[in-house]
PDB file of N, CA and C in Angstrom:
ATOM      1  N   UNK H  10      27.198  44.797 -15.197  1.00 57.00           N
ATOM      2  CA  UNK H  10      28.340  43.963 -15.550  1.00 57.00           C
ATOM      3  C   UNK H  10      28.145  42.569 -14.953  1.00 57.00           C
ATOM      4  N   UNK H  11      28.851  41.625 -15.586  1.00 68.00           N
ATOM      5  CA  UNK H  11      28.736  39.893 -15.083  1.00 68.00           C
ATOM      6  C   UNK H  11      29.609  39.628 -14.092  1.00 68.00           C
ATOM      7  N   UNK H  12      29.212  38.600 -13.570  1.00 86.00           N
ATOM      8  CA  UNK H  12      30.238  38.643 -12.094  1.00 86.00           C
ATOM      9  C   UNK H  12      31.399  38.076 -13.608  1.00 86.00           C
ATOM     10  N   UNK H  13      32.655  37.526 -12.504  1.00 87.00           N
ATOM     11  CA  UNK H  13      33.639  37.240 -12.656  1.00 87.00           C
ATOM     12  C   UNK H  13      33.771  35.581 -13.364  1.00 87.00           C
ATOM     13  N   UNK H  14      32.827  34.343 -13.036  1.00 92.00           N
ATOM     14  CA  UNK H  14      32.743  33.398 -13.432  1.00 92.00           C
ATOM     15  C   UNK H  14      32.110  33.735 -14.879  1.00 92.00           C
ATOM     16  N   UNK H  15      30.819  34.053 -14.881  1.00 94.00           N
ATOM     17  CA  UNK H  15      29.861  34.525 -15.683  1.00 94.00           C
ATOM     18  C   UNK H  15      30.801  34.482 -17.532  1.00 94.00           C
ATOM     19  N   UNK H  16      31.660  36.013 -17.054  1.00 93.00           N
ATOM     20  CA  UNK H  16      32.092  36.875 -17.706  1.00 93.00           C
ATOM     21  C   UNK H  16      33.223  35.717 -18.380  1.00 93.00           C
ATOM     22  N   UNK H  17      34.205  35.023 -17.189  1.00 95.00           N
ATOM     23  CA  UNK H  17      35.188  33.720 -18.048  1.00 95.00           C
ATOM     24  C   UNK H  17      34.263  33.010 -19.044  1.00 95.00           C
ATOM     25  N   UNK H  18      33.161  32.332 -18.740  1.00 96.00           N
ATOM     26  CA  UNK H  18      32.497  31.766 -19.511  1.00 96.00           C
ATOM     27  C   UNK H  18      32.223  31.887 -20.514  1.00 96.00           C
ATOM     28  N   UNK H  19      31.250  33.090 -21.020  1.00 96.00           N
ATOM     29  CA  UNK H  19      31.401  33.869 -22.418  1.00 96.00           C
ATOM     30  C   UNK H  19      32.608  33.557 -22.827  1.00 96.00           C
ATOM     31  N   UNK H  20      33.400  34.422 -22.518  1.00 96.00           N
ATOM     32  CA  UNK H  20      34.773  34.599 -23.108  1.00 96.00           C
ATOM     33  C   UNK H  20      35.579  33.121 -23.704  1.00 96.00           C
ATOM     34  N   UNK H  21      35.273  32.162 -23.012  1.00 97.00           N
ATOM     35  CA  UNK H  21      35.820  30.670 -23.268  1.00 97.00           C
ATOM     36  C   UNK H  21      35.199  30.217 -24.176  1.00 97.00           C
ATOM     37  N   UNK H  22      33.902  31.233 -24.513  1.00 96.00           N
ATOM     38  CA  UNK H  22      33.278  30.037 -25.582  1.00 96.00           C
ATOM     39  C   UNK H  22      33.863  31.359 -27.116  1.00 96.00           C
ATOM     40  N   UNK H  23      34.345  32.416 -26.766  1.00 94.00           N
ATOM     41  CA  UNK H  23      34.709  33.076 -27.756  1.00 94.00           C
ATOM     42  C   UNK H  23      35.723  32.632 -28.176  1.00 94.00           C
ATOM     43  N   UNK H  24      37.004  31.576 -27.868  1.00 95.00           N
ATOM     44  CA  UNK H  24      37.946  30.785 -28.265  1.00 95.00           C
ATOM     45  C   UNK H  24      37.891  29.684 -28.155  1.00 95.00           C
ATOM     46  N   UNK H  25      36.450  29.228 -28.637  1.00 94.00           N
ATOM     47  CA  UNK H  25      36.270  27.453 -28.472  1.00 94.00           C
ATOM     48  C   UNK H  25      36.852  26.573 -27.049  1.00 94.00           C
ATOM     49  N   UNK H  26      36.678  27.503 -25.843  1.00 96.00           N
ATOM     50  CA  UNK H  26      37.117  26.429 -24.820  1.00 96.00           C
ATOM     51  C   UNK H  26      38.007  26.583 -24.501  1.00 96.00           C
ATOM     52  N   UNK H  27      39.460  26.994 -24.954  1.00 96.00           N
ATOM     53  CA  UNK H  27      41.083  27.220 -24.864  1.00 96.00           C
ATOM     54  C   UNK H  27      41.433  28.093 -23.916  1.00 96.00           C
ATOM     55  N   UNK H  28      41.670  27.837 -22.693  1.00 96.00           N
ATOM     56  CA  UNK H  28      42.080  28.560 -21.595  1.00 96.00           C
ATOM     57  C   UNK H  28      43.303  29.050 -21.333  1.00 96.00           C
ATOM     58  N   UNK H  29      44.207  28.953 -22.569  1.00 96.00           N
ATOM     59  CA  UNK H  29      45.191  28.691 -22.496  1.00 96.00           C
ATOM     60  C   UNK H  29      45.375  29.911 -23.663  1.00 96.00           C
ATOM     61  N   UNK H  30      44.616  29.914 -24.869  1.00 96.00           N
ATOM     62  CA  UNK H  30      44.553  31.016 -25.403  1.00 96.00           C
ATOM     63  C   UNK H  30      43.852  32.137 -25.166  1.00 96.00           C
ATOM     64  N   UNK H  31      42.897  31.956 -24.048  1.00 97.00           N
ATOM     65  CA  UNK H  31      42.062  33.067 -23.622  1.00 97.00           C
ATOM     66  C   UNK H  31      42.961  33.842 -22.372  1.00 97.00           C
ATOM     67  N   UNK H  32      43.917  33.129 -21.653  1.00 97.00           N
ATOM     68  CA  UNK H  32      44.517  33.953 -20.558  1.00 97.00           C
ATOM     69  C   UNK H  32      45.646  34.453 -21.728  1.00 97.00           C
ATOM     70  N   UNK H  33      46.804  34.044 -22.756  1.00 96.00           N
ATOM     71  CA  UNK H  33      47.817  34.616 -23.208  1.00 96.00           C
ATOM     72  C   UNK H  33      46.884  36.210 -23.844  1.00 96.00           C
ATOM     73  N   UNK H  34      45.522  35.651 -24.410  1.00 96.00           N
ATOM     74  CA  UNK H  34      44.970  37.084 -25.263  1.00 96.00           C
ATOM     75  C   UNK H  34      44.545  38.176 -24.298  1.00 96.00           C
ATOM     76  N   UNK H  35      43.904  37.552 -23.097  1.00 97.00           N
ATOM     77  CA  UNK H  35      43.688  38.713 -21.778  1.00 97.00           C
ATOM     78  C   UNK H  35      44.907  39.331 -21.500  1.00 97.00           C
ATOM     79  N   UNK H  36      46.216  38.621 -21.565  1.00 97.00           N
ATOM     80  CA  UNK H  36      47.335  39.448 -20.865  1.00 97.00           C
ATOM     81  C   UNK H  36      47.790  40.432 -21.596  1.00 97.00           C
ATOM     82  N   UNK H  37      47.836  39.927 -23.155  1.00 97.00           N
ATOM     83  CA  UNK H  37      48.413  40.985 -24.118  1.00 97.00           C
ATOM     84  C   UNK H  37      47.693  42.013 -24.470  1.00 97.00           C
ATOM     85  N   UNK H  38      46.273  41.729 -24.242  1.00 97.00           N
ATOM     86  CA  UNK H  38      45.365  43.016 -24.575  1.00 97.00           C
ATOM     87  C   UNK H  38      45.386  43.841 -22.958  1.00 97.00           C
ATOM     88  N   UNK H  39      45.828  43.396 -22.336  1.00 98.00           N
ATOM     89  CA  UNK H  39      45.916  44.240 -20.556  1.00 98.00           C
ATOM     90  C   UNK H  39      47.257  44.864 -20.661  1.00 98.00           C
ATOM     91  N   UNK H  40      47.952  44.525 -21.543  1.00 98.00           N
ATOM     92  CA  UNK H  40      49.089  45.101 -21.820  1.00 98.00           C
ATOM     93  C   UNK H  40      48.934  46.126 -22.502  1.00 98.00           C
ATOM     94  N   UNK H  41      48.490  46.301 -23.559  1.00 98.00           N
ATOM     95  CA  UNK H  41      48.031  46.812 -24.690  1.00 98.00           C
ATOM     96  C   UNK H  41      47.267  48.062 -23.654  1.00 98.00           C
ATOM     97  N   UNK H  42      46.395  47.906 -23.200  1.00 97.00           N
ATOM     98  CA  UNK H  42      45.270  48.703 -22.272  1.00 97.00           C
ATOM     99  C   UNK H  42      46.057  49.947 -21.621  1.00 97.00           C
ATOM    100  N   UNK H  43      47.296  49.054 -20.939  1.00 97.00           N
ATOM    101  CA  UNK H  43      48.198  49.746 -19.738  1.00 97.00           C
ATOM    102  C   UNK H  43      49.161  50.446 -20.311  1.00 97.00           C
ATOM    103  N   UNK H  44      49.417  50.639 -22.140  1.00 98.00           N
ATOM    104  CA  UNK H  44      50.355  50.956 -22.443  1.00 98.00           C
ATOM    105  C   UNK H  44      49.858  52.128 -23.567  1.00 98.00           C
ATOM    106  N   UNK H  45      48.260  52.159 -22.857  1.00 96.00           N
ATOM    107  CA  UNK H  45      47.697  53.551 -23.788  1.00 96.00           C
ATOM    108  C   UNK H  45      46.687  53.044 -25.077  1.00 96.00           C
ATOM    109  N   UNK H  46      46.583  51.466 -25.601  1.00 96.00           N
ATOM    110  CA  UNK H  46      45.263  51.634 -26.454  1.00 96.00           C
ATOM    111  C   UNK H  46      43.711  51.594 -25.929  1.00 96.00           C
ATOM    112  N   UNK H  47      43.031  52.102 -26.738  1.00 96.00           N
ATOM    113  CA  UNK H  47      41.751  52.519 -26.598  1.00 96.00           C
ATOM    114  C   UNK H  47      40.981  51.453 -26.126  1.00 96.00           C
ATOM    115  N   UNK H  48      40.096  51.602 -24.872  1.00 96.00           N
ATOM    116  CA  UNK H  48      39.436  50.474 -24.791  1.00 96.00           C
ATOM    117  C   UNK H  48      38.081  50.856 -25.313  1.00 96.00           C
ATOM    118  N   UNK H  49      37.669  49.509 -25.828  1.00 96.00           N
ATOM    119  CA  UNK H  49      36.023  49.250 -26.921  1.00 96.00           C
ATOM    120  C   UNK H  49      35.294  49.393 -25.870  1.00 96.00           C
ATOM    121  N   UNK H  50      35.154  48.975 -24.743  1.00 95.00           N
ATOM    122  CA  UNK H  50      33.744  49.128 -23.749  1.00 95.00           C
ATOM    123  C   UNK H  50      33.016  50.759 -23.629  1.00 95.00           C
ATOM    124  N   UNK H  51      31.980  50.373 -23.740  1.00 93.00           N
ATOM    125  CA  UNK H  51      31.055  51.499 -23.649  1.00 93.00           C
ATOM    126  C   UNK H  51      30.680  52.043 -22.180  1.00 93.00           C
ATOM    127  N   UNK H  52      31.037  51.602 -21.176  1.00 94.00           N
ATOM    128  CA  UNK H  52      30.711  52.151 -19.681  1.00 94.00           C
ATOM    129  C   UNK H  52      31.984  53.095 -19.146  1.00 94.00           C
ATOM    130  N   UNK H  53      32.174  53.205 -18.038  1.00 94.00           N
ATOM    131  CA  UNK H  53      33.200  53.692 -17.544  1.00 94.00           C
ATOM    132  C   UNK H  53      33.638  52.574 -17.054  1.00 94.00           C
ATOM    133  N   UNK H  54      35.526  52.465 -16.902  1.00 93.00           N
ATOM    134  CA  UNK H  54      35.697  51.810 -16.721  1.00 93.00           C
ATOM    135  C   UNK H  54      36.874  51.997 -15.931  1.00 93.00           C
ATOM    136  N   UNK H  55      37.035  53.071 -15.145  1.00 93.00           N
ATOM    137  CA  UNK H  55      37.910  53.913 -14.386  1.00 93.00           C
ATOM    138  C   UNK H  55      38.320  52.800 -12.795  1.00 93.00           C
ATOM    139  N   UNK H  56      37.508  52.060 -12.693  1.00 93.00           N
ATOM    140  CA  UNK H  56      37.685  51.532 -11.482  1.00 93.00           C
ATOM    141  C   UNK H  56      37.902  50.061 -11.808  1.00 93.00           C
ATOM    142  N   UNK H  57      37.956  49.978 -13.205  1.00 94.00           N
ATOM    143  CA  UNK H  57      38.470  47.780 -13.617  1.00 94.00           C
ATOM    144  C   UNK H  57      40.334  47.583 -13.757  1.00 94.00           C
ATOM    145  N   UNK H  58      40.490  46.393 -13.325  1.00 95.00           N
ATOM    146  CA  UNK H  58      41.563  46.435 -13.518  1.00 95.00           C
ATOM    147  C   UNK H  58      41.510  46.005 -15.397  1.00 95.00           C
ATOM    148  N   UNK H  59      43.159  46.027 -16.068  1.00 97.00           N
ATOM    149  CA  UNK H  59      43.182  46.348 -17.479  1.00 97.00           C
ATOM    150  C   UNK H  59      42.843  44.699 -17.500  1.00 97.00           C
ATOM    151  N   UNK H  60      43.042  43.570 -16.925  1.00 96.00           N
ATOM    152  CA  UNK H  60      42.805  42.090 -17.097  1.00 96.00           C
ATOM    153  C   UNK H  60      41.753  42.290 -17.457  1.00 96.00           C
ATOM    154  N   UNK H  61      40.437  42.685 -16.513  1.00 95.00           N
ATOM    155  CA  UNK H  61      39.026  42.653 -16.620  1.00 95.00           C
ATOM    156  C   UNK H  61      38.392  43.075 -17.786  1.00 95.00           C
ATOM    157  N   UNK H  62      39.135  44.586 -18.201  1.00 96.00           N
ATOM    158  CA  UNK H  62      38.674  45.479 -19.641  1.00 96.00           C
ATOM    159  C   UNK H  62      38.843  44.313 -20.683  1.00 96.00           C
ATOM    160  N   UNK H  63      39.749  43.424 -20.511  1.00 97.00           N
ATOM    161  CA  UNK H  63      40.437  42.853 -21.875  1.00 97.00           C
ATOM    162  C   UNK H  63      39.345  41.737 -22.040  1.00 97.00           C
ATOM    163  N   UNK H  64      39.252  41.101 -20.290  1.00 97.00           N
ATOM    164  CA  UNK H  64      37.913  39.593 -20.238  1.00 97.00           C
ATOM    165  C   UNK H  64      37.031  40.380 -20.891  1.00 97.00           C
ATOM    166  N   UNK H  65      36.298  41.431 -20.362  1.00 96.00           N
ATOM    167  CA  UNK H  65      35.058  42.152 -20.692  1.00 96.00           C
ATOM    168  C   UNK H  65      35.145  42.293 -22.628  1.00 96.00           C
ATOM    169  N   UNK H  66      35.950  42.696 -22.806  1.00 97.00           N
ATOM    170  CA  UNK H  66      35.998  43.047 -23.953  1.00 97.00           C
ATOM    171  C   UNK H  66      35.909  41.815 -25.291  1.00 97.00           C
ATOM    172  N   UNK H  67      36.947  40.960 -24.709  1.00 97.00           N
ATOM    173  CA  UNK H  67      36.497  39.387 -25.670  1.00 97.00           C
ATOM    174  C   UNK H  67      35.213  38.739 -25.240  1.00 97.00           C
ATOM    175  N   UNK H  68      34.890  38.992 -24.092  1.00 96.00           N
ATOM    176  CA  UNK H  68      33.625  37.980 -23.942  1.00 96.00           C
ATOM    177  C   UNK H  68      32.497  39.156 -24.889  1.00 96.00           C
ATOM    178  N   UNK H  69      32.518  40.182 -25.241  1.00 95.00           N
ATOM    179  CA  UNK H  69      31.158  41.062 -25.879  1.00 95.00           C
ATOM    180  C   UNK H  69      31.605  40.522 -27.390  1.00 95.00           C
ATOM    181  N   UNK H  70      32.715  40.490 -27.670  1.00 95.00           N
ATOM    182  CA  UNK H  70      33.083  40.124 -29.178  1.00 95.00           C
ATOM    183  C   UNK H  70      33.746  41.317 -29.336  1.00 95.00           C
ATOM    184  N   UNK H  71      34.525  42.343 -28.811  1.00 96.00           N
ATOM    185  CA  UNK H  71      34.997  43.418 -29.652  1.00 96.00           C
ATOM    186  C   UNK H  71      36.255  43.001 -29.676  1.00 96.00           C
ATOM    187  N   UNK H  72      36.723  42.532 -28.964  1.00 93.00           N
ATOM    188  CA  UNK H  72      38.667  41.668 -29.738  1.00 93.00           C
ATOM    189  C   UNK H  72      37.856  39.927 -30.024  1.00 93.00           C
ATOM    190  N   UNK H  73      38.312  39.941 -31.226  1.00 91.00           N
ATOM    191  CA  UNK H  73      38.411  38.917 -31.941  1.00 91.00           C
ATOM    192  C   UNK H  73      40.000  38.064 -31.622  1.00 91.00           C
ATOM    193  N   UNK H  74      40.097  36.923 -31.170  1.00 91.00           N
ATOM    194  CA  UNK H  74      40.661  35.830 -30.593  1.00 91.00           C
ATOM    195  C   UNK H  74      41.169  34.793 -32.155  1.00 91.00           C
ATOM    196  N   UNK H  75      41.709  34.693 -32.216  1.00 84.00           N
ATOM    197  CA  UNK H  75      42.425  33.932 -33.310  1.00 84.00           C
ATOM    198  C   UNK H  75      44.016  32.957 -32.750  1.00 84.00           C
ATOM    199  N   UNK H  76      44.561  31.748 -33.398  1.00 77.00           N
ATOM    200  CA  UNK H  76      45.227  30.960 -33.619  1.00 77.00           C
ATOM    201  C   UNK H  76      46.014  31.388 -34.691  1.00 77.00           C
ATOM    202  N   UNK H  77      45.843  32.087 -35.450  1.00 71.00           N
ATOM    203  CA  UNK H  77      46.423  32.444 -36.711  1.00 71.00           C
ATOM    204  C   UNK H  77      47.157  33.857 -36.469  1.00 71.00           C
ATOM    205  N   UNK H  78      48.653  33.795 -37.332  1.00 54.00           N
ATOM    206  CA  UNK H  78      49.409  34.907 -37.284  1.00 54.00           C
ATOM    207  C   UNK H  78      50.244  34.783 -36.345  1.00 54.00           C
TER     208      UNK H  78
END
């Protein structure tokens, strides 16, 4: 796994830069996580908090990040 800077990075360039849409989409998908949906990562992930699953998860590309809707 990427450290913690690493891992923001990816992820910032998966919403063109917008830090602002990358923390509202981390929170709602950590929500989402904590409230029983399936997480996409392929490791175990028993010991991440649900923030991290959600970074981890937009920075690989499996939640897609959008402006629209």
């Amino acid at each position: 796994m990427m450290r913690t800077e690493q891992l923001t990075a990816k992820a910032l360039e998966k919403v063109d830069f917008d830090k602002y849409l990358l923390a509202n989409a981390v929170g709602k998908r950590a929500e989402a996580i904590a409230n029983g949906a399936e997480v996409l990562l392929d490791f175990d992930t028993s010991g991440m908090k649900y923030s991290d699953i959600a970074l981890q998860e937009i920075a690989e590309g499996k939640i897609i990040v959008s402006l629209e809707g």
